[in-house]
Amino acid sequence: MQRHFPPSSSSFSSLLFLLSLVSLSHSFAIGSSAFCREEMTTLGGVHDSPDASNTVEIDDLARFAVDEHNKKQNAVLEFARVVKAKEQVVAGTLHLLTIEAIEAGKKKLYEAKIWVKPWLNFKELQEFKHAGDVDGSAGAPSFTSSDLGVKRDGHGPGWKEVPADDPAVQDAANHAVKIIHQRSNSLFPYELKEIVCAKAEVVDEHAKFDMLLKVKRGTSEEKYKVEVHKNNEGSFLLNQMEPHA
């Protein structure tokens, strides 16, 4: 008659050790694949910026890039407008902007990369390089199509309506809102909500913009009637402002 003996403690320990190794290997494989999936979703491709319609935010990033470039290179570029805005999701967001700026009265294009991590209030200019000149800009005033459209052309001087979405009009409006905020004692920043209407006139070497702006301050909205002047070097001056009922 064959006798059966219970497994020894050493055999049982060996079995437990083997099972632990199998379990550990399985867990590591799952963890590794999960890590790879997370990395792939974190590093995204370049695409059009969803904030491109938010000209205030994109323009602020572009102005930051120009200011940082001027500090590092001891340059005197003047921001004109954002031509194109793209972005890439990294550890935060990498904004890739094509910027039109003015140097010595000439319009030039620049490509800038700005790394932003909003949760850390972090913003850094990664790259800023010349990407070419704007055609026909040599020696010409820095007025856009809307400015040129209101030049005295034989039909008499005076104000003429211009599109609210024109880059020059938007730059003038943003400058006005910036100065309004600087002159106020408000704890809440002023934000441009809408350019209700805009007119422009070019006299000598200056363009003048007469605009009705709707702005937001905290939870309240206000309207301001403003007049902004722009010289042929691209500099703005808020000449008049008054609350509008």
XYZ file of N, CA and C in Angstrom:
735
model
N 0.851 -1.188 0.000
C 0.000 0.000 0.000
C 0.890 1.242 0.000
N 0.570 2.195 -0.961
C 1.395 3.398 -1.100
C 0.953 4.444 -0.110
N 1.936 5.010 0.577
C 1.620 6.020 1.587
C 1.849 7.417 1.002
N 0.947 8.373 1.352
C 1.040 9.770 0.881
C 1.505 10.642 2.023
N 2.468 11.486 1.716
C 2.990 12.386 2.740
C 2.608 13.829 2.390
N 2.281 14.624 3.348
C 1.956 16.045 3.068
C 3.180 16.758 2.544
N 3.008 17.770 1.683
C 4.157 18.494 1.126
C 4.942 19.150 2.235
N 6.238 19.177 2.041
C 7.093 19.805 3.051
C 6.918 21.312 3.027
N 7.325 21.976 4.087
C 7.206 23.442 4.178
C 8.078 24.119 3.130
N 9.225 23.496 2.794
C 10.115 24.106 1.794
C 9.477 24.066 0.411
N 8.775 22.958 0.085
C 8.092 22.863 -1.209
C 6.975 23.892 -1.298
N 6.252 24.051 -0.222
C 5.141 25.015 -0.195
C 5.670 26.444 -0.367
N 6.788 26.754 0.256
C 7.388 28.090 0.141
C 7.852 28.349 -1.283
N 8.409 27.313 -1.909
C 8.868 27.467 -3.292
C 7.703 27.756 -4.222
N 6.572 27.063 -3.982
C 5.382 27.278 -4.805
C 4.874 28.705 -4.661
N 4.829 29.194 -3.418
C 4.379 30.574 -3.180
C 5.298 31.579 -3.869
N 6.594 31.306 -3.855
C 7.560 32.211 -4.474
C 7.344 32.300 -5.989
N 7.089 31.110 -6.610
C 6.845 31.093 -8.055
C 5.575 31.850 -8.415
N 4.512 31.634 -7.611
C 3.254 32.348 -7.864
C 3.442 33.853 -7.731
N 4.252 34.277 -6.770
C 4.508 35.709 -6.569
C 5.229 36.307 -7.763
N 6.194 35.542 -8.312
C 6.919 36.041 -9.480
C 5.996 36.230 -10.674
N 5.089 35.246 -10.888
C 4.136 35.337 -11.999
C 3.241 36.553 -11.829
N 2.734 36.754 -10.605
C 1.848 37.885 -10.328
C 2.561 39.207 -10.520
N 3.814 39.279 -10.048
C 4.587 40.511 -10.178
C 4.864 40.840 -11.636
N 5.197 39.811 -12.430
C 5.463 40.027 -13.853
C 4.224 40.527 -14.566
N 3.065 39.959 -14.217
C 1.808 40.369 -14.838
C 1.488 41.822 -14.497
N 1.682 42.181 -13.218
C 1.397 43.554 -12.785
C 2.314 44.541 -13.471
N 3.591 44.174 -13.612
C 4.544 45.062 -14.256
C 4.178 45.297 -15.717
N 3.723 44.217 -16.385
C 3.342 44.340 -17.795
C 2.164 45.276 -17.953
N 1.167 45.152 -17.046
C -0.008 46.025 -17.113
C 0.394 47.460 -16.838
N 1.236 47.643 -15.798
C 1.666 48.995 -15.441
C 2.453 49.652 -16.549
N 3.315 48.891 -17.221
C 4.125 49.442 -18.296
C 3.264 49.885 -19.455
N 2.268 49.072 -19.820
C 1.410 49.441 -20.938
C 0.584 50.660 -20.603
N 0.139 50.759 -19.342
C -0.637 51.933 -18.934
C 0.220 53.178 -19.003
N 1.492 53.062 -18.576
C 2.404 54.202 -18.624
C 2.611 54.663 -20.060
N 2.780 53.721 -20.980
C 2.975 54.072 -22.381
C 1.760 54.789 -22.939
N 0.578 54.305 -22.567
C -0.640 54.953 -23.053
C -0.714 56.380 -22.546
N -0.337 56.606 -21.268
C -0.394 57.943 -20.697
C 0.580 58.877 -21.412
N 1.768 58.380 -21.727
C 2.763 59.197 -22.398
C 2.285 59.583 -23.789
N 1.665 58.674 -24.493
C 1.187 58.949 -25.833
C 0.100 60.011 -25.831
N -0.789 59.984 -24.816
C -1.859 60.972 -24.770
C -1.346 62.323 -24.293
N -0.234 62.317 -23.549
C 0.303 63.583 -23.049
C 1.000 64.365 -24.157
N 1.768 63.661 -25.005
C 2.492 64.329 -26.071
C 1.646 64.327 -27.335
N 0.951 65.439 -27.587
C 0.063 65.517 -28.732
C 0.746 66.154 -29.932
N 0.059 66.134 -31.074
C 0.586 66.745 -32.278
C 0.251 68.222 -32.345
N 0.835 68.891 -33.323
C 0.580 70.318 -33.518
C -0.763 70.498 -34.215
N -1.580 71.418 -33.715
C -2.886 71.688 -34.310
C -3.225 73.160 -34.137
N -4.228 73.622 -34.890
C -4.663 75.011 -34.768
C -5.102 75.299 -33.344
N -4.771 76.468 -32.857
C -5.108 76.824 -31.485
C -6.607 77.038 -31.341
N -7.258 76.347 -30.379
C -8.692 76.568 -30.157
C -8.972 77.949 -29.597
N -7.929 78.640 -29.085
C -8.088 79.984 -28.535
C -7.829 81.061 -29.577
N -7.700 80.663 -30.855
C -7.381 81.640 -31.888
C -8.434 82.736 -31.978
N -9.694 82.373 -31.652
C -10.762 83.373 -31.688
C -10.667 84.340 -30.516
N -9.974 83.923 -29.455
C -9.779 84.788 -28.289
C -8.545 85.646 -28.540
N -8.729 86.736 -29.291
C -7.590 87.533 -29.719
C -6.851 88.162 -28.554
N -7.545 88.435 -27.462
C -6.890 89.068 -26.315
C -5.829 88.137 -25.731
N -6.193 86.874 -25.498
C -5.254 85.917 -24.910
C -4.085 85.624 -25.844
N -4.376 85.399 -27.126
C -3.320 85.102 -28.088
C -2.418 86.315 -28.286
N -3.025 87.507 -28.385
C -2.224 88.722 -28.535
C -1.322 88.947 -27.325
N -1.834 88.642 -26.130
C -1.018 88.792 -24.917
C 0.213 87.891 -24.976
N 0.024 86.656 -25.459
C 1.158 85.739 -25.603
C 2.164 86.268 -26.626
N 1.645 86.814 -27.732
C 2.527 87.345 -28.772
C 3.300 88.563 -28.264
N 2.608 89.439 -27.545
C 3.291 90.617 -26.981
C 4.368 90.188 -25.983
N 4.046 89.160 -25.197
C 5.031 88.627 -24.251
C 6.273 88.141 -24.995
N 6.052 87.426 -26.113
C 7.174 86.905 -26.901
C 8.039 88.041 -27.439
N 7.391 89.078 -27.969
C 8.137 90.223 -28.511
C 8.914 90.932 -27.402
N 8.264 91.135 -26.259
C 8.933 91.806 -25.130
C 10.148 91.013 -24.648
N 9.977 89.680 -24.531
C 11.084 88.840 -24.083
C 12.238 88.865 -25.089
N 11.891 88.838 -26.381
C 12.928 88.913 -27.418
C 13.673 90.243 -27.333
N 12.926 91.330 -27.144
C 13.560 92.649 -27.042
C 14.527 92.719 -25.856
N 14.128 92.107 -24.727
C 14.994 92.125 -23.541
C 16.274 91.323 -23.779
N 16.114 90.139 -24.365
C 17.267 89.256 -24.548
C 18.234 89.764 -25.614
N 17.675 90.362 -26.681
C 18.508 90.774 -27.810
C 18.746 92.279 -27.856
N 18.224 92.992 -26.856
C 18.324 94.456 -26.834
C 17.764 95.043 -28.131
N 16.617 94.491 -28.558
C 15.973 94.906 -29.805
C 14.821 95.869 -29.510
N 14.242 96.418 -30.572
C 13.140 97.380 -30.411
C 11.976 97.011 -31.327
N 11.666 95.735 -31.412
C 10.522 95.312 -32.223
C 9.228 95.823 -31.610
N 8.269 96.177 -32.474
C 6.946 96.595 -32.023
C 5.915 95.593 -32.538
N 5.132 95.051 -31.626
C 4.115 94.063 -32.007
C 3.060 94.698 -32.908
N 2.685 93.992 -33.979
C 1.626 94.464 -34.875
C 0.388 93.572 -34.781
N 0.558 92.265 -35.055
C -0.593 91.364 -34.987
C -0.114 89.914 -35.034
N -1.050 89.006 -34.723
C -0.792 87.570 -34.838
C -1.326 87.099 -36.184
N -0.461 86.522 -36.991
C -0.855 86.045 -38.315
C -1.436 84.639 -38.240
N -0.817 83.789 -37.421
C -1.253 82.392 -37.316
C -0.954 81.881 -35.914
N -1.855 81.044 -35.394
C -1.667 80.497 -34.041
C -1.907 78.993 -34.046
N -0.898 78.241 -33.620
C -1.015 76.794 -33.448
C -0.521 76.433 -32.054
N -0.776 75.205 -31.638
C -0.309 74.789 -30.317
C -0.074 73.283 -30.285
N 0.667 72.861 -29.279
C 0.958 71.444 -29.060
C 0.886 71.166 -27.567
N 0.199 70.068 -27.208
C 0.088 69.692 -25.803
C 1.350 68.959 -25.387
N 2.059 69.515 -24.414
C 3.241 68.866 -23.837
C 2.982 68.783 -22.338
N 3.962 69.102 -21.505
C 3.707 69.250 -20.067
C 3.213 70.671 -19.873
N 1.979 70.892 -20.298
C 1.413 72.227 -20.415
C 1.021 72.425 -21.868
N 1.246 73.618 -22.408
C 0.929 73.900 -23.807
C 2.073 74.671 -24.444
N 2.484 74.225 -25.629
C 3.489 74.941 -26.403
C 2.764 75.692 -27.517
N 2.743 77.010 -27.421
C 2.083 77.843 -28.426
C 3.086 78.194 -29.526
N 2.680 77.966 -30.778
C 3.521 78.285 -31.925
C 2.837 79.401 -32.708
N 3.372 80.593 -32.608
C 2.741 81.772 -33.191
C 3.583 82.346 -34.324
N 2.900 82.763 -35.386
C 3.531 83.569 -36.426
C 3.109 85.009 -36.173
N 4.090 85.850 -35.908
C 3.823 87.216 -35.450
C 4.323 88.225 -36.476
N 3.505 89.247 -36.723
C 3.953 90.377 -37.532
C 4.407 91.478 -36.580
N 5.632 91.920 -36.751
C 6.178 92.979 -35.897
C 6.879 94.014 -36.769
N 7.095 95.188 -36.190
C 7.675 96.301 -36.941
C 9.073 96.597 -36.422
N 10.022 96.658 -37.348
C 11.399 97.000 -37.002
C 11.877 98.102 -37.936
N 12.196 99.251 -37.363
C 12.665 100.405 -38.140
C 11.678 100.760 -39.251
N 10.387 100.718 -38.927
C 9.357 101.095 -39.885
C 8.995 100.032 -40.898
N 9.637 98.875 -40.832
C 9.346 97.798 -41.774
C 8.646 96.643 -41.067
N 7.644 96.088 -41.735
C 6.917 94.945 -41.183
C 7.673 93.653 -41.486
N 7.847 92.841 -40.458
C 8.523 91.560 -40.628
C 7.747 90.465 -39.906
N 7.964 89.233 -40.360
C 7.308 88.084 -39.746
C 8.296 87.329 -38.864
N 7.791 86.868 -37.728
C 8.614 86.105 -36.795
C 7.833 84.882 -36.322
N 8.557 83.812 -36.053
C 7.948 82.604 -35.497
C 8.397 82.461 -34.052
N 7.429 82.309 -33.160
C 7.732 82.237 -31.729
C 7.132 80.976 -31.125
N 7.850 80.411 -30.160
C 7.357 79.272 -29.388
C 7.313 79.683 -27.926
N 6.113 79.613 -27.333
C 5.940 80.004 -25.933
C 5.401 78.819 -25.154
N 6.105 78.437 -24.114
C 5.708 77.307 -23.263
C 4.928 77.847 -22.076
N 3.698 77.326 -21.906
C 2.813 77.816 -20.848
C 2.337 76.657 -19.975
N 2.453 76.831 -18.655
C 1.888 75.896 -17.681
C 0.995 76.718 -16.751
N -0.315 76.829 -17.099
C -1.220 77.730 -16.369
C -1.308 77.441 -14.880
N -1.276 76.161 -14.498
C -1.454 75.821 -13.084
C -0.266 76.269 -12.227
N 0.864 76.577 -12.870
C 2.035 77.080 -12.145
C 2.273 78.561 -12.420
N 1.367 79.166 -13.203
C 1.546 80.561 -13.623
C 2.914 80.732 -14.294
N 3.261 79.741 -15.137
C 4.573 79.682 -15.778
C 4.438 80.008 -17.264
N 5.334 80.858 -17.755
C 5.325 81.245 -19.164
C 6.771 81.519 -19.583
N 7.207 80.886 -20.682
C 8.608 81.019 -21.091
C 8.717 81.047 -22.608
N 9.508 81.977 -23.117
C 9.778 82.044 -24.556
C 10.861 81.030 -24.898
N 10.508 80.036 -25.706
C 11.439 78.976 -26.076
C 12.242 79.324 -27.329
N 11.592 80.014 -28.265
C 12.264 80.311 -29.541
C 11.621 81.530 -30.182
N 12.436 82.334 -30.844
C 11.940 83.514 -31.561
C 12.879 83.746 -32.738
N 12.360 83.567 -33.953
C 13.241 83.697 -35.117
C 12.545 84.426 -36.261
N 13.351 85.096 -37.071
C 12.848 85.841 -38.225
C 12.358 84.870 -39.291
N 11.175 85.148 -39.856
C 10.584 84.238 -40.844
C 10.317 84.924 -42.176
N 10.856 86.138 -42.370
C 10.673 86.828 -43.639
C 10.066 88.201 -43.467
N 10.078 88.964 -44.553
C 9.498 90.304 -44.548
C 8.081 90.260 -45.106
N 7.287 91.253 -44.718
C 5.940 91.378 -45.264
C 6.049 92.104 -46.590
N 5.468 91.530 -47.644
C 5.583 92.109 -48.985
C 5.081 93.542 -49.004
N 5.871 94.395 -49.667
C 5.443 95.775 -49.855
C 5.549 96.627 -48.619
N 6.261 96.135 -47.587
C 6.294 96.889 -46.342
C 7.414 97.914 -46.300
N 8.388 97.789 -47.192
C 9.561 98.648 -47.095
C 9.186 100.113 -47.232
N 9.500 100.886 -46.207
C 9.271 102.319 -46.233
C 7.822 102.712 -46.134
N 6.912 101.766 -45.964
C 5.484 102.082 -45.930
C 5.014 102.242 -44.501
N 4.014 103.103 -44.282
C 3.454 103.221 -42.942
C 2.843 101.902 -42.509
N 2.769 101.669 -41.204
C 2.282 100.384 -40.700
C 0.769 100.378 -40.557
N 0.072 100.815 -41.586
C -1.387 100.792 -41.571
C -1.867 99.569 -42.334
N -2.937 98.959 -41.861
C -3.492 97.790 -42.538
C -4.523 98.235 -43.561
N -5.229 97.255 -44.144
C -6.189 97.552 -45.204
C -7.267 98.520 -44.759
N -7.721 98.397 -43.507
C -8.780 99.291 -43.039
C -8.267 100.716 -42.931
N -6.997 100.881 -42.492
C -6.424 102.220 -42.406
C -6.332 102.846 -43.790
N -5.790 102.079 -44.729
C -5.614 102.587 -46.082
C -6.948 102.888 -46.743
N -7.971 102.169 -46.355
C -9.289 102.367 -46.945
C -9.926 103.689 -46.583
N -9.415 104.345 -45.548
C -10.019 105.618 -45.153
C -9.095 106.793 -45.453
N -8.056 106.588 -46.254
C -7.211 107.705 -46.653
C -7.990 108.655 -47.562
N -7.570 109.893 -47.556
C -8.226 110.873 -48.422
C -7.969 110.491 -49.878
N -9.037 110.200 -50.587
C -8.887 109.670 -51.944
C -9.648 110.490 -52.977
N -9.875 111.778 -52.682
C -10.602 112.605 -53.627
C -12.075 112.702 -53.310
N -12.574 111.881 -52.368
C -13.980 111.939 -51.986
C -14.180 112.769 -50.729
N -13.107 113.432 -50.285
C -13.227 114.274 -49.107
C -12.806 113.550 -47.852
N -12.305 114.318 -46.878
C -11.868 113.722 -45.620
C -13.052 113.350 -44.746
N -12.770 112.683 -43.650
C -13.830 112.356 -42.697
C -13.747 110.919 -42.231
N -14.578 110.632 -41.242
C -14.614 109.287 -40.669
C -15.373 108.336 -41.585
N -14.870 107.112 -41.663
C -15.555 106.071 -42.421
C -15.600 104.799 -41.592
N -16.676 104.034 -41.737
C -16.810 102.789 -40.978
C -15.775 101.765 -41.453
N -15.245 101.019 -40.482
C -14.266 99.971 -40.784
C -14.696 98.698 -40.063
N -14.291 97.527 -40.554
C -14.701 96.258 -39.924
C -14.148 96.123 -38.507
N -14.985 95.636 -37.616
C -14.563 95.460 -36.219
C -13.534 94.349 -36.072
N -13.494 93.417 -37.041
C -12.554 92.296 -36.920
C -11.211 92.576 -37.595
N -11.026 93.805 -38.093
C -9.740 94.151 -38.688
C -8.658 94.165 -37.613
N -7.477 93.583 -37.879
C -6.416 93.527 -36.860
C -6.041 94.887 -36.287
N -6.005 95.942 -37.135
C -5.636 97.271 -36.638
C -6.692 97.812 -35.688
N -7.953 97.558 -35.999
C -9.047 97.997 -35.128
C -8.981 97.255 -33.797
N -8.740 95.957 -33.851
C -8.657 95.165 -32.621
C -7.466 95.584 -31.760
N -6.338 95.878 -32.415
C -5.173 96.345 -31.656
C -5.470 97.672 -30.970
N -6.144 98.569 -31.680
C -6.496 99.866 -31.098
C -7.455 99.689 -29.925
N -8.426 98.779 -30.078
C -9.392 98.525 -29.005
C -8.709 97.911 -27.785
N -7.826 96.952 -28.017
C -7.104 96.324 -26.901
C -6.224 97.333 -26.167
N -5.626 98.253 -26.920
C -4.812 99.299 -26.286
C -5.690 100.187 -25.405
N -6.873 100.540 -25.910
C -7.780 101.385 -25.136
C -8.189 100.708 -23.833
N -8.537 99.420 -23.909
C -8.953 98.681 -22.710
C -7.799 98.583 -21.718
N -6.606 98.394 -22.218
C -5.418 98.319 -21.353
C -5.225 99.625 -20.584
N -5.364 100.761 -21.271
C -5.186 102.063 -20.621
C -6.330 102.348 -19.656
N -7.550 101.964 -20.035
C -8.699 102.150 -19.136
C -8.459 101.420 -17.827
N -7.950 100.196 -17.923
C -7.665 99.424 -16.704
C -6.564 100.083 -15.877
N -5.525 100.581 -16.545
C -4.414 101.217 -15.827
C -4.866 102.468 -15.083
N -5.837 103.176 -15.651
C -6.294 104.425 -15.036
C -7.350 104.195 -13.959
N -7.863 102.985 -13.862
C -8.904 102.688 -12.879
C -8.280 102.192 -11.582
N -9.089 102.178 -10.538
C -8.653 101.631 -9.252
C -9.301 100.276 -8.989
N -9.807 99.664 -10.048
C -10.549 98.414 -9.902
C -9.616 97.253 -9.575
N -10.093 96.366 -8.697
C -9.354 95.142 -8.389
C -9.522 94.106 -9.488
N -10.579 94.283 -10.302
C -10.853 93.341 -11.388
C -10.333 93.914 -12.702
N -9.667 93.104 -13.523
C -9.159 93.605 -14.806
C -10.291 93.857 -15.795
N -10.098 94.837 -16.648
C -11.042 95.095 -17.731
C -10.732 94.145 -18.887
N -11.774 93.566 -19.461
C -11.610 92.663 -20.598
C -12.487 93.146 -21.747
N -11.937 93.111 -22.951
C -12.700 93.506 -24.129
C -13.698 92.414 -24.493
N -14.972 92.761 -24.500
C -16.019 91.804 -24.868
C -16.422 91.949 -26.331
N -16.540 93.209 -26.780
C -17.044 93.414 -28.144
C -16.684 94.815 -28.628
N -16.342 94.902 -29.905
C -16.225 96.202 -30.569
C -17.576 96.444 -31.235
N -18.394 97.276 -30.626
C -19.769 97.472 -31.101
C -19.767 98.124 -32.473
N -18.974 99.168 -32.638
C -18.841 99.822 -33.937
C -17.505 100.550 -33.985
N -17.011 100.774 -35.193
C -15.703 101.415 -35.341
C -15.666 102.259 -36.607
N -15.057 103.431 -36.477
C -14.803 104.309 -37.619
C -13.326 104.691 -37.596
N -12.805 105.058 -38.754
C -11.396 105.444 -38.828
C -11.211 106.575 -39.817
N -10.134 107.315 -39.594
C -9.761 108.414 -40.483
C -8.244 108.519 -40.474
N -7.663 108.753 -41.643
C -6.223 108.942 -41.731
C -5.944 110.395 -42.076
N -5.168 111.047 -41.205
C -4.787 112.442 -41.410
C -3.268 112.518 -41.357
N -2.659 112.979 -42.446
C -1.200 113.031 -42.544
C -0.634 111.633 -42.298
N 0.180 111.485 -41.248
C 0.814 110.192 -40.975
C 0.176 109.467 -39.798
N -1.033 109.840 -39.433
C -1.701 109.218 -38.293
C -3.043 108.628 -38.710
N -3.368 107.486 -38.128
C -4.707 106.910 -38.271
C -5.439 107.135 -36.958
N -6.700 107.511 -37.049
C -7.508 107.740 -35.849
C -8.676 106.759 -35.857
N -8.919 106.137 -34.717
C -9.999 105.160 -34.585
C -11.011 105.673 -33.566
N -12.244 105.758 -33.983
C -13.339 106.135 -33.088
C -14.190 104.877 -32.879
N -14.262 104.407 -31.630
C -14.898 103.111 -31.386
C -15.814 103.148 -30.169
N -16.838 102.309 -30.228
C -17.685 102.044 -29.068
C -17.363 100.627 -28.611
N -16.872 100.514 -27.377
C -16.416 99.226 -26.861
C -17.297 98.738 -25.727
N -17.562 97.442 -25.730
C -18.225 96.801 -24.596
C -17.152 96.033 -23.833
N -16.999 96.365 -22.548
C -15.958 95.733 -21.739
C -16.581 95.052 -20.528
N -15.843 94.090 -19.987
C -16.294 93.354 -18.803
C -15.326 93.612 -17.661
N -15.895 93.869 -16.476
C -15.084 94.063 -15.272
C -15.733 93.270 -14.157
N -15.113 92.144 -13.817
C -15.740 91.247 -12.852
C -16.988 90.637 -13.458
N -18.123 90.851 -12.808
C -19.396 90.330 -13.323
C -20.199 91.389 -14.060
N -19.721 92.621 -14.074
C -20.468 93.709 -14.710
C -19.906 94.034 -16.089
N -20.770 94.561 -16.948
C -20.369 94.989 -18.283
C -20.595 96.488 -18.428
N -19.687 97.152 -19.125
C -19.768 98.590 -19.329
C -19.451 98.905 -20.784
N -19.837 100.108 -21.205
C -19.517 100.567 -22.556
C -18.700 101.851 -22.471
N -17.733 101.961 -23.369
C -16.890 103.154 -23.422
C -16.792 103.651 -24.861
N -16.874 104.967 -24.998
C -16.625 105.617 -26.281
C -15.173 106.080 -26.259
N -14.365 105.625 -27.207
C -12.935 105.945 -27.176
C -12.456 106.434 -28.542
N -11.374 107.208 -28.496
C -10.677 107.606 -29.721
C -9.201 107.279 -29.533
N -8.679 106.454 -30.421
C -7.289 106.004 -30.335
C -6.544 106.450 -31.587
N -5.342 106.995 -31.388
C -4.504 107.410 -32.512
C -3.368 106.409 -32.704
N -3.008 106.190 -33.956
C -1.899 105.290 -34.289
C -0.977 105.988 -35.281
N 0.316 106.079 -34.946
C 1.242 106.733 -35.867
C 1.833 105.734 -36.855
N 2.644 106.241 -37.776
C 3.161 105.359 -38.829
C 4.246 104.415 -38.336
N 4.614 104.513 -37.052
C 5.557 103.566 -36.463
C 4.837 102.449 -35.716
N 3.493 102.537 -35.699
C 2.711 101.483 -35.062
C 2.379 101.718 -33.607
N 2.709 102.895 -33.057
C 2.429 103.185 -31.647
C 1.020 103.737 -31.485
N 0.355 103.331 -30.386
C -1.010 103.769 -30.112
C -1.031 104.798 -28.990
N -2.044 105.668 -29.036
C -2.275 106.651 -27.983
C -3.776 106.785 -27.770
N -4.225 106.553 -26.528
C -5.638 106.754 -26.206
C -5.860 108.243 -26.018
N -6.547 108.866 -26.969
C -6.726 110.317 -26.965
C -7.946 110.750 -26.163
N -9.031 109.967 -26.262
C -10.262 110.297 -25.538
C -10.934 109.017 -25.064
N -11.607 109.113 -23.922
C -12.445 108.003 -23.466
C -13.522 108.549 -22.552
N -14.700 107.988 -22.656
C -15.799 108.386 -21.776
C -16.808 107.244 -21.676
N -17.413 107.064 -20.502
C -18.443 106.022 -20.356
C -19.610 106.307 -21.290
N -20.212 105.239 -21.785
C -21.337 105.373 -22.710
C -22.527 104.623 -22.131
N -23.644 105.304 -22.046
C -24.842 104.687 -21.459
C -25.385 103.604 -22.377
